[in-house]
Short mmCIF file of C-alpha atoms and ligand atoms in Angstrom, two decimals:
data_model
loop_
_atom_site.label_atom_id
_atom_site.label_comp_id
_atom_site.label_asym_id
_atom_site.label_seq_id
_atom_site.Cartn_x
_atom_site.Cartn_y
_atom_site.Cartn_z
CA MET V 831 -0.10 0.01 -0.11
CA ARG V 832 3.09 2.25 -0.21
CA ALA V 833 5.65 2.72 -3.08
CA THR V 834 8.26 5.26 -3.91
CA ALA V 835 9.31 5.87 -7.42
CA ILE V 836 11.78 8.14 -9.12
CA ALA V 837 11.51 9.66 -12.63
CA HIS V 838 13.83 12.13 -14.68
CA PRO V 839 12.30 15.20 -16.55
CA ASN V 840 12.91 15.16 -20.31
CA VAL V 841 13.53 17.76 -22.85
CA ALA V 842 11.78 17.58 -26.18
CA LEU V 843 13.99 17.76 -29.24
CA ALA V 844 10.72 17.91 -31.37
CA LYS V 845 8.18 19.83 -29.29
CA TYR V 846 4.54 18.86 -28.30
CA TRP V 847 2.65 22.24 -28.22
CA GLY V 848 -1.04 22.16 -28.71
CA LYS V 849 -3.71 19.54 -28.04
CA ARG V 850 -5.78 17.73 -30.65
CA ALA V 851 -8.26 16.57 -28.06
CA ILE V 852 -8.53 18.04 -24.57
CA PRO V 853 -10.58 14.99 -23.03
CA GLY V 854 -7.88 12.32 -23.03
CA ASN V 855 -5.05 14.90 -23.37
CA VAL V 856 -3.89 14.03 -26.97
CA PRO V 857 -1.12 16.09 -28.35
CA ALA V 858 -1.74 17.85 -31.70
CA THR V 859 2.10 17.44 -32.63
CA PRO V 860 4.35 14.48 -32.45
CA SER V 861 7.26 14.84 -30.21
CA ILE V 862 10.71 13.28 -29.47
CA SER V 863 12.54 13.86 -26.43
CA VAL V 864 15.50 12.87 -24.40
CA SER V 865 15.75 12.00 -20.67
CA LEU V 866 17.56 14.45 -18.37
CA GLY V 867 19.71 12.00 -16.15
CA GLY V 868 21.02 14.76 -14.04
CA LEU V 869 17.69 15.90 -12.54
CA GLN V 870 15.14 13.83 -10.65
CA THR V 871 11.68 13.81 -8.95
CA ARG V 872 11.17 11.29 -6.08
CA THR V 873 7.57 10.60 -5.21
CA THR V 874 5.88 8.36 -2.58
CA VAL V 875 2.31 7.16 -2.62
CA GLU V 876 0.85 5.69 0.55
CA LEU V 877 -2.74 4.62 0.69
CA ASP V 878 -4.60 5.66 3.91
CA PRO V 879 -8.13 4.56 4.63
CA SER V 880 -8.51 7.19 7.38
CA LEU V 881 -8.01 10.03 4.74
CA THR V 882 -11.13 11.83 3.26
CA LYS V 883 -9.25 13.12 0.24
CA ASP V 884 -5.77 12.80 -1.46
CA VAL V 885 -3.19 15.02 0.26
CA LEU V 886 -0.28 16.09 -1.99
CA THR V 887 2.98 17.62 -0.44
CA LEU V 888 5.38 19.07 -3.02
CA ASN V 889 8.80 19.80 -1.78
CA GLY V 890 7.55 19.97 1.85
CA ALA V 891 4.57 22.41 1.36
CA LEU V 892 0.85 21.40 0.81
CA ALA V 893 -0.22 21.56 -2.83
CA ASP V 894 -3.42 21.40 -5.00
CA SER V 895 -3.88 17.71 -5.72
CA THR V 896 -6.59 17.99 -8.47
CA ARG V 897 -4.34 16.69 -11.23
CA ALA V 898 -2.66 14.07 -9.25
CA SER V 899 -6.04 12.85 -7.87
CA ALA V 900 -7.37 12.41 -11.39
CA LEU V 901 -4.42 10.18 -12.09
CA LEU V 902 -4.94 8.16 -8.81
CA ASP V 903 -8.71 7.86 -9.70
CA GLU V 904 -7.62 5.97 -12.81
CA VAL V 905 -5.46 3.71 -11.02
CA ARG V 906 -7.86 3.18 -8.16
CA ALA V 907 -10.47 2.21 -10.83
CA LEU V 908 -7.96 -0.50 -12.26
CA ALA V 909 -7.23 -1.63 -8.74
CA GLY V 910 -10.89 -1.66 -7.44
CA ILE V 911 -9.67 0.55 -4.41
CA THR V 912 -11.49 3.42 -2.89
CA ALA V 913 -8.93 4.64 -0.18
CA PHE V 914 -7.21 8.11 -0.67
CA ALA V 915 -3.52 8.63 -0.55
CA ARG V 916 -0.73 10.67 0.85
CA ILE V 917 1.37 11.71 -1.86
CA GLU V 918 4.86 13.18 -1.22
CA SER V 919 6.86 14.53 -4.09
CA HIS V 920 10.45 16.18 -4.13
CA ASN V 921 12.19 17.58 -7.19
CA ASP V 922 15.96 18.24 -6.95
CA PHE V 923 15.57 21.08 -9.47
CA PRO V 924 13.41 24.14 -9.53
CA THR V 925 9.57 23.26 -9.67
CA ALA V 926 7.20 24.62 -12.25
CA SER V 927 9.79 26.86 -13.80
CA GLY V 928 9.80 25.39 -17.38
CA LEU V 929 12.33 22.67 -16.13
CA ALA V 930 9.75 20.20 -17.11
CA SER V 931 8.76 19.23 -13.41
CA SER V 932 5.31 18.04 -14.56
CA ALA V 933 6.95 15.30 -16.81
CA SER V 934 8.87 13.75 -14.07
CA GLY V 935 6.20 14.37 -11.42
CA PHE V 936 3.56 12.51 -13.23
CA ALA V 937 5.69 9.73 -14.40
CA ALA V 938 7.02 9.22 -10.89
CA LEU V 939 3.48 9.41 -9.58
CA ALA V 940 1.97 6.92 -12.01
CA ARG V 941 4.97 4.46 -11.51
CA ALA V 942 4.51 4.74 -7.60
CA ALA V 943 0.67 4.60 -7.79
CA VAL V 944 0.43 1.25 -9.67
CA THR V 945 3.09 -0.23 -7.57
CA ALA V 946 1.38 0.87 -4.28
CA MET V 947 -2.09 -0.37 -5.44
CA GLY V 948 -0.73 -3.58 -6.95
CA VAL V 949 -1.90 -2.98 -10.41
CA SER V 950 0.06 -4.61 -13.24
CA VAL V 951 0.33 -2.67 -16.45
CA ASP V 952 3.02 -2.72 -19.01
CA ASP V 953 5.06 0.42 -19.96
CA ARG V 954 2.95 1.58 -22.74
CA GLU V 955 -0.27 1.39 -20.46
CA LEU V 956 1.61 3.40 -17.76
CA SER V 957 2.72 5.88 -20.46
CA ARG V 958 -1.03 6.38 -21.30
CA ILE V 959 -2.06 6.92 -17.90
CA ALA V 960 0.90 9.55 -17.39
CA ARG V 961 -0.08 11.20 -20.86
CA ARG V 962 -3.60 11.86 -19.76
CA ALA V 963 -2.32 13.76 -16.71
CA SER V 964 0.46 15.61 -18.62
CA ALA V 965 1.67 14.65 -22.21
CA SER V 966 5.26 15.13 -21.56
CA ALA V 967 4.94 12.80 -18.47
CA ALA V 968 4.18 9.88 -20.96
CA ARG V 969 7.73 10.30 -22.41
CA SER V 970 9.40 10.36 -18.91
CA VAL V 971 8.10 6.75 -18.29
CA PHE V 972 10.91 5.49 -20.57
CA GLY V 973 14.55 6.31 -20.45
CA GLY V 974 16.94 7.57 -23.37
CA PHE V 975 15.26 8.88 -26.50
CA VAL V 976 11.43 8.68 -26.48
CA ALA V 977 8.80 9.46 -29.19
CA LEU V 978 5.02 10.33 -28.45
CA GLY V 979 2.54 10.46 -31.32
CA THR V 980 -0.87 12.30 -31.82
CA GLU V 981 -3.41 9.12 -32.12
CA ASP V 982 -6.24 8.92 -29.69
CA ASN V 983 -4.56 6.22 -27.66
CA ALA V 984 -1.05 7.57 -27.81
CA ALA V 985 1.72 5.97 -25.73
CA ALA V 986 5.26 7.02 -25.72
CA GLU V 987 7.86 4.53 -27.00
CA PRO V 988 11.77 4.36 -26.97
CA VAL V 989 13.45 5.54 -30.10
CA GLU V 990 16.92 4.10 -31.46
CA SER V 991 19.63 6.65 -31.27
CA ALA V 992 23.21 6.27 -32.67
CA ALA V 993 23.75 9.96 -31.67
CA HIS V 994 25.49 10.64 -28.43
CA VAL V 995 23.80 13.67 -26.76
CA THR V 996 24.49 15.56 -23.33
CA VAL V 997 22.21 18.26 -22.44
CA VAL V 998 23.60 21.41 -20.57
CA VAL V 999 20.59 23.10 -18.83
CA ALA V 1000 21.11 26.74 -18.12
CA ALA V 1001 18.61 28.09 -15.73
CA VAL V 1002 17.72 31.68 -15.95
CA THR V 1003 15.75 32.13 -12.75
CA LEU V 1004 14.73 29.98 -9.85
CA GLY V 1005 11.22 31.33 -9.67
CA PRO V 1006 7.97 29.95 -10.97
CA LYS V 1007 7.01 30.56 -14.64
CA LEU V 1008 4.35 33.00 -15.62
CA GLN V 1009 1.92 30.66 -17.53
CA SER V 1010 1.42 27.02 -17.37
CA SER V 1011 2.04 24.92 -20.47
CA THR V 1012 -1.53 23.72 -20.48
CA SER V 1013 -3.09 27.08 -20.53
CA GLY V 1014 -0.41 28.67 -22.73
CA MET V 1015 -0.98 26.09 -25.64
CA GLU V 1016 -4.71 26.46 -25.47
CA HIS V 1017 -4.28 30.33 -25.55
CA CYS V 1018 -1.93 29.87 -28.55
CA ARG V 1019 -4.38 27.63 -30.43
CA ALA V 1020 -7.21 30.13 -29.86
CA THR V 1021 -5.35 33.35 -30.87
CA SER V 1022 -2.14 32.69 -32.78
CA PRO V 1023 -2.58 32.98 -36.60
CA TYR V 1024 0.59 30.74 -36.75
CA TYR V 1025 -0.75 28.00 -34.96
CA ASP V 1026 -2.02 26.00 -37.80
CA ALA V 1027 1.28 26.36 -39.73
CA TRP V 1028 3.06 25.15 -36.55
CA VAL V 1029 0.95 22.13 -36.19
CA ALA V 1030 1.28 21.31 -40.01
CA ASP V 1031 5.12 21.57 -39.99
CA ALA V 1032 5.80 19.75 -36.73
CA PRO V 1033 5.43 16.26 -38.11
CA ARG V 1034 8.23 16.97 -40.82
CA VAL V 1035 10.60 18.05 -37.97
CA ALA V 1036 9.99 15.06 -35.86
CA ALA V 1037 10.73 12.83 -38.75
CA GLU V 1038 13.93 14.74 -39.52
CA ILE V 1039 14.97 14.26 -35.82
CA ARG V 1040 14.11 10.64 -35.69
CA ALA V 1041 16.10 10.14 -39.04
CA ALA V 1042 18.96 12.10 -37.61
CA LEU V 1043 19.16 10.23 -34.36
CA ALA V 1044 19.16 6.80 -36.15
CA ALA V 1045 21.95 8.10 -38.48
CA GLY V 1046 23.96 9.19 -35.37
CA ASP V 1047 24.21 12.74 -36.89
CA LEU V 1048 24.30 15.09 -34.00
CA GLU V 1049 24.46 18.22 -36.22
CA ARG V 1050 21.15 17.32 -38.11
CA VAL V 1051 19.53 16.58 -34.71
CA GLY V 1052 20.56 19.96 -33.34
CA VAL V 1053 19.63 22.01 -36.18
CA ALA V 1054 16.23 20.53 -36.38
CA ALA V 1055 15.78 20.65 -32.55
CA GLU V 1056 16.56 24.37 -32.40
CA ALA V 1057 14.13 24.88 -35.30
CA SER V 1058 11.41 23.10 -33.48
CA ALA V 1059 11.98 25.21 -30.37
CA LEU V 1060 12.04 28.55 -32.17
CA ARG V 1061 9.10 27.85 -34.39
CA MET V 1062 7.14 26.96 -31.25
CA HIS V 1063 8.08 30.19 -29.65
CA ALA V 1064 7.35 32.22 -32.82
CA CYS V 1065 3.68 30.60 -32.53
CA MET V 1066 3.54 31.74 -28.99
CA MET V 1067 4.85 35.27 -29.59
CA ALA V 1068 2.24 35.70 -32.23
CA SER V 1069 -0.63 34.96 -29.75
CA ALA V 1070 -2.88 37.78 -28.61
CA PRO V 1071 -1.89 39.03 -25.87
CA ALA V 1072 1.66 37.53 -26.82
CA LEU V 1073 2.97 34.61 -24.84
CA LEU V 1074 6.51 35.69 -24.35
CA TYR V 1075 8.58 33.30 -22.10
CA PHE V 1076 11.94 34.80 -22.99
CA GLN V 1077 13.92 36.88 -20.58
CA PRO V 1078 17.06 39.01 -21.54
CA ALA V 1079 19.32 36.23 -20.32
CA THR V 1080 17.29 33.70 -22.59
CA LEU V 1081 18.55 35.75 -25.68
CA ASP V 1082 22.12 36.13 -24.16
CA LEU V 1083 22.27 32.37 -23.88
CA LEU V 1084 21.08 31.99 -27.46
CA ALA V 1085 23.94 34.30 -28.53
CA ARG V 1086 26.48 32.33 -26.49
CA VAL V 1087 25.38 29.05 -28.19
CA ARG V 1088 25.90 30.71 -31.58
CA ALA V 1089 29.32 31.90 -30.46
CA LEU V 1090 30.15 28.49 -29.48
CA ARG V 1091 29.25 27.22 -32.90
CA ALA V 1092 31.39 29.88 -34.46
CA GLU V 1093 34.32 28.63 -32.30
CA GLY V 1094 33.75 25.14 -33.81
CA VAL V 1095 31.77 23.62 -30.78
CA ALA V 1096 28.77 21.56 -32.04
CA ALA V 1097 25.99 22.98 -29.72
CA TRP V 1098 22.22 23.76 -30.37
CA ALA V 1099 19.67 25.27 -28.08
CA THR V 1100 16.20 24.37 -27.18
CA ILE V 1101 13.83 26.24 -24.96
CA ASP V 1102 10.55 25.05 -23.37
CA ALA V 1103 7.62 27.09 -21.87
CA GLY V 1104 9.88 29.03 -19.56
CA PRO V 1105 13.05 31.27 -20.06
CA HIS V 1106 15.70 28.53 -19.60
CA VAL V 1107 17.97 27.33 -22.31
CA LYS V 1108 18.97 23.77 -22.85
CA VAL V 1109 21.81 23.02 -25.06
CA LEU V 1110 22.44 19.98 -26.93
CA CYS V 1111 26.24 18.89 -27.33
CA ALA V 1112 28.51 15.94 -27.48
CA PRO V 1113 29.18 14.51 -24.09
CA ARG V 1114 32.94 15.54 -24.55
CA ASP V 1115 32.17 19.26 -25.03
CA ALA V 1116 29.65 19.48 -22.09
CA THR V 1117 32.13 21.08 -19.66
CA ARG V 1118 33.30 23.72 -22.13
CA VAL V 1119 29.61 24.45 -23.03
CA ALA V 1120 28.69 24.94 -19.35
CA GLU V 1121 31.45 27.29 -18.83
CA LYS V 1122 30.43 29.38 -21.74
CA LEU V 1123 26.74 29.56 -20.60
CA ALA V 1124 27.63 30.18 -17.08
CA PRO V 1125 27.90 33.86 -16.98
CA SER V 1126 24.30 34.32 -18.29
CA ALA V 1127 22.70 31.61 -16.01
CA VAL V 1128 21.93 31.26 -12.21
CA ARG V 1129 22.79 27.59 -12.39
CA THR V 1130 24.05 25.32 -15.01
CA ILE V 1131 23.44 21.49 -14.89
CA ILE V 1132 25.08 18.84 -17.10
CA ALA V 1133 22.46 16.13 -17.84
CA HIS V 1134 23.68 12.89 -19.34
CA VAL V 1135 20.92 10.70 -20.88
CA GLY V 1136 18.82 9.33 -18.10
CA GLY V 1137 16.99 6.08 -17.41
CA PRO V 1138 13.10 5.13 -16.95
CA ALA V 1139 10.75 5.84 -14.23
CA ARG V 1140 11.42 3.15 -11.64
CA VAL V 1141 10.41 2.07 -8.18
CA VAL V 1142 13.11 2.49 -5.60
CA GLU V 1143 11.22 1.53 -2.34
C1 DP6 S 1929 6.92 23.01 -24.23
O1 DP6 S 1929 3.42 18.15 -21.09
O2 DP6 S 1929 3.35 20.32 -19.48
O3 DP6 S 1929 7.46 21.38 -22.48
O4 DP6 S 1929 -0.02 17.84 -21.27
O5 DP6 S 1929 -0.96 20.24 -20.72
O6 DP6 S 1929 0.44 18.89 -19.11
P1 DP6 S 1929 0.19 19.18 -20.59
O7 DP6 S 1929 1.48 19.94 -21.09
P2 DP6 S 1929 2.87 19.58 -20.78
O8 DP6 S 1929 3.68 20.47 -22.15
C2 DP6 S 1929 5.05 20.46 -22.47
C3 DP6 S 1929 5.32 21.42 -23.60
C4 DP6 S 1929 6.87 21.73 -23.86
C5 DP6 S 1929 7.16 20.80 -24.92
C6 DP6 S 1929 7.33 19.35 -24.67
O9 DP6 S 1929 7.67 18.94 -23.58
O10 DP6 S 1929 7.30 18.60 -25.72
#
């Protein structure tokens, strides 16, 4: 009746931004991500028949459990259990800041919940449960490089990669972000004149990244990943009112990545729904990249490719 799981956040090389269906949380664009091994969420689920509702503690503080409870309801239905749960979750990186805490958070929660309630599901089914809570979490069920499609019943799946990639995370602020991905993407769909073009173009970019990973071509991966991120942000900035996640340091960091390339270092940037910049590079260049980014960041983290969501206790 109690289990603890850990999961890593992931960063999408091909971005998910927009929902094809809101019930069921189905993405409008296919995405491909890499697991960030240097960062982690640790979540414990403990069923307690004396509780009258689920209680969520996030980094030691009581938090709204609506989304977590919806996930637990699915698992309770599968298990035939009605008891509520105490959920304790800790991130070793800034929460809700655009460093993808919902991905690792819901993947760890899904893994811990099925274990605590004795439900046996395969990884694809676990990924669907995580997707309905937060689509990027579907990808954090798996380690390494992972793809998520746009079909009604989409589950993430591992993708072959012959490319060796390290991600240097350059955090710009440690505070919470301005707008959640969920509401930001709906605002974008409703008001951005570029939204349809973004959705139409995304499958080509995802196919290019998949082919480049299979071919082990880091440059092709990087060029396409940077394009995916900047096109997503162009779509956001064209919303009314504009959805602008960039801060001055974000542009500084983009300039530093260009300077690295001019110096002959293979490095490409990606940016999620927040101001932070994540830089893809070869593992041997990670220290040099981190040193170059450091003056414009409050913190840099070198993340080597991480493993799947797993039970630890
Ligand atoms: C920009 O997975 O947080 O990080 O499904 O509404 O919970 P919900 O959205 P979420 O969105 C992630 C958006 C992104 C790109 C990505 O991770 O693919």
